[in-house]
GROMACS .gro file of C-alpha atoms in nm:
model
  144
    1MET     CA    1   1.470   2.506   4.529
    2GLU     CA    2   1.756   2.503   4.279
    3GLU     CA    3   1.677   2.184   4.091
    4LEU     CA    4   1.360   1.981   4.046
    5LYS     CA    5   1.383   1.607   3.971
    6ILE     CA    6   1.081   1.431   3.826
    7LEU     CA    7   1.069   1.053   3.789
    8THR     CA    8   0.900   0.955   3.462
    9SER     CA    9   0.828   0.628   3.286
   10LYS     CA   10   0.807   0.552   2.916
   11GLU     CA   11   0.683   0.247   2.728
   12SER     CA   12   0.546   0.149   2.388
   13LYS     CA   13   0.384  -0.153   2.226
   14THR     CA   14   0.726  -0.312   2.180
   15GLU     CA   15   0.937  -0.160   2.460
   16ASN     CA   16   0.877  -0.236   2.826
   17THR     CA   17   0.870   0.039   3.088
   18GLN     CA   18   1.192   0.232   3.143
   19TYR     CA   19   1.240   0.504   3.405
   20SER     CA   20   1.414   0.838   3.367
   21LEU     CA   21   1.480   1.147   3.574
   22GLN     CA   22   1.376   1.478   3.425
   23LEU     CA   23   1.599   1.751   3.565
   24TRP     CA   24   1.459   2.104   3.576
   25PRO     CA   25   1.530   2.385   3.495
   26ASP     CA   26   1.804   2.233   3.272
   27ARG     CA   27   1.554   2.002   3.098
   28LYS     CA   28   1.803   1.719   3.096
   29VAL     CA   29   1.689   1.358   3.086
   30GLN     CA   30   1.879   1.083   3.263
   31GLN     CA   31   1.763   0.730   3.189
   32ILE     CA   32   1.801   0.533   3.511
   33THR     CA   33   1.685   0.186   3.397
   34ASN     CA   34   1.759  -0.030   3.096
   35PHE     CA   35   1.546  -0.336   3.161
   36PRO     CA   36   1.575  -0.606   2.893
   37HIS     CA   37   1.259  -0.731   2.725
   38PRO     CA   38   1.106  -0.978   2.976
   39TYR     CA   39   0.999  -1.231   2.707
   40PRO     CA   40   1.194  -1.169   2.385
   41GLN     CA   41   1.024  -1.460   2.204
   42LEU     CA   42   0.699  -1.257   2.216
   43ALA     CA   43   0.857  -0.916   2.149
   44SER     CA   44   0.690  -0.882   1.809
   45LEU     CA   45   0.338  -0.981   1.916
   46GLN     CA   46   0.064  -0.789   1.737
   47LYS     CA   47  -0.186  -0.585   1.942
   48GLU     CA   48  -0.500  -0.415   1.813
   49MET     CA   49  -0.789  -0.240   1.989
   50ILE     CA   50  -1.128  -0.322   1.839
   51ARG     CA   51  -1.447  -0.117   1.892
   52TYR     CA   52  -1.781  -0.290   1.853
   53GLN     CA   53  -2.144  -0.231   1.941
   54ARG     CA   54  -2.340  -0.476   2.153
   55LYS     CA   55  -2.701  -0.544   2.041
   56ASP     CA   56  -2.833  -0.318   2.322
   57GLY     CA   57  -2.637  -0.026   2.174
   58VAL     CA   58  -2.346  -0.019   2.421
   59GLN     CA   59  -2.012   0.061   2.251
   60LEU     CA   60  -1.739  -0.170   2.384
   61THR     CA   61  -1.368  -0.217   2.328
   62ALA     CA   62  -1.174  -0.541   2.304
   63THR     CA   63  -0.801  -0.595   2.262
   64LEU     CA   64  -0.689  -0.854   2.008
   65TYR     CA   65  -0.342  -1.006   2.041
   66LEU     CA   66  -0.186  -1.212   1.762
   67PRO     CA   67   0.129  -1.427   1.788
   68PRO     CA   68   0.460  -1.293   1.656
   69GLY     CA   69   0.500  -1.337   1.283
   70TYR     CA   70   0.135  -1.430   1.224
   71ASP     CA   71   0.031  -1.376   0.861
   72PRO     CA   72  -0.336  -1.454   0.795
   73SER     CA   73  -0.279  -1.521   0.423
   74LYS     CA   74  -0.005  -1.780   0.496
   75ASP     CA   75  -0.107  -1.916   0.836
   76GLY     CA   76  -0.485  -1.923   0.801
   77PRO     CA   77  -0.722  -1.898   1.097
   78LEU     CA   78  -0.597  -1.935   1.454
   79PRO     CA   79  -0.768  -2.078   1.759
   80CYS     CA   80  -0.884  -1.787   1.975
   81LEU     CA   81  -0.901  -1.763   2.352
   82PHE     CA   82  -1.158  -1.509   2.475
   83TRP     CA   83  -1.057  -1.362   2.810
   84SER     CA   84  -1.358  -1.187   2.956
   85TYR     CA   85  -1.421  -1.014   3.287
   86PRO     CA   86  -1.736  -0.836   3.411
   87GLY     CA   87  -1.795  -0.485   3.536
   88GLU     CA   88  -2.102  -0.283   3.631
   89PHE     CA   89  -2.170   0.076   3.525
   90LYS     CA   90  -2.453   0.320   3.591
   91SER     CA   91  -2.502   0.417   3.225
   92LYS     CA   92  -2.435   0.295   2.872
   93ASP     CA   93  -2.196   0.586   2.813
   94ALA     CA   94  -1.989   0.495   3.119
   95ALA     CA   95  -1.985   0.129   3.011
   96GLY     CA   96  -1.859   0.226   2.666
   97GLN     CA   97  -1.549   0.412   2.781
   98VAL     CA   98  -1.221   0.294   2.628
   99ARG     CA   99  -0.985   0.115   2.863
  100GLY     CA  100  -0.614   0.081   2.803
  101SER     CA  101  -0.413   0.211   2.512
  102PRO     CA  102  -0.310   0.057   2.181
  103ASN     CA  103   0.045   0.176   2.261
  104GLU     CA  104   0.067   0.016   2.606
  105PHE     CA  105   0.329  -0.256   2.660
  106ALA     CA  106   0.167  -0.599   2.691
  107GLY     CA  107   0.275  -0.714   3.036
  108ILE     CA  108   0.257  -1.090   3.073
  109GLY     CA  109   0.239  -1.236   3.422
  110SER     CA  110   0.253  -1.600   3.529
  111THR     CA  111  -0.127  -1.638   3.500
  112SER     CA  112  -0.178  -1.418   3.193
  113ALA     CA  113  -0.387  -1.542   2.901
  114LEU     CA  114  -0.119  -1.391   2.676
  115LEU     CA  115   0.103  -1.691   2.747
  116TRP     CA  116  -0.111  -1.875   2.490
  117LEU     CA  117   0.045  -1.656   2.216
  118ALA     CA  118   0.352  -1.881   2.241
  119ARG     CA  119   0.124  -2.173   2.143
  120ARG     CA  120   0.001  -1.981   1.833
  121PHE     CA  121  -0.338  -1.881   1.977
  122SER     CA  122  -0.493  -1.542   1.922
  123ILE     CA  123  -0.620  -1.374   2.239
  124ASP     CA  124  -0.920  -1.143   2.261
  125THR     CA  125  -0.963  -0.965   2.594
  126VAL     CA  126  -1.317  -0.838   2.641
  127PHE     CA  127  -1.461  -0.633   2.926
  128CYS     CA  128  -1.826  -0.741   2.974
  129CYS     CA  129  -2.010  -0.430   3.086
  130PHE     CA  130  -2.340  -0.430   3.269
  131SER     CA  131  -2.517  -0.096   3.273
  132VAL     CA  132  -2.791  -0.212   3.505
  133PRO     CA  133  -2.790  -0.069   3.859
  134GLY     CA  134  -2.811  -0.334   4.129
  135SER     CA  135  -2.730  -0.701   4.102
  136ILE     CA  136  -2.614  -0.868   3.782
  137SER     CA  137  -2.858  -1.123   3.646
  138LEU     CA  138  -2.737  -1.449   3.498
  139SER     CA  139  -2.918  -1.373   3.171
  140LEU     CA  140  -2.704  -1.061   3.121
  141LEU     CA  141  -2.387  -1.258   3.191
  142ILE     CA  142  -2.481  -1.524   2.935
  143GLU     CA  143  -2.558  -1.261   2.667
  144CYS     CA  144  -2.222  -1.095   2.717
   0.00000   0.00000   0.00000
C-alpha cells in the first residue's frame, strides 16, 4: 500500500463537525467539508458541564446551556427547562460516569430542548441514573 487515507472529523463547542482526509505517509490534511453553522443565531450559546452528588452518594453530571449573550449581572435569572431522561446501572460508580464532552458541538434537532435557548430559557440536561438492578420503582423516579 503506497498511501493510506483516513477520514477524520473535528468539532468544538462553537464549530460544527467538519470532515478531513489524513494522507499517510505524507501527513497531509485535506479538508473535504466546509459546512456552515446550522443555526448562526445560537452560535455563541454557552455550555457548561456540572458535577453534583445525589443524596444517595451517586456522582452525576448535567449539562447547562445558556442563551447567547446572557449576562447574569445584567439579565438576572432565567426560566430553566430541565430535560431529564432515565437510565439503569448496576453500580453507583457506573451510574456516575461522565457522558459527553464540554467541547462537543451542541447539535440541535427539530425536537431538541435547546430550541428554547432562542426564547431566552436556560436548559439543564440531566441523566437520571438508577443503580438498582431490576425494575425501576416510581419512588426512585420521583426522587430523581
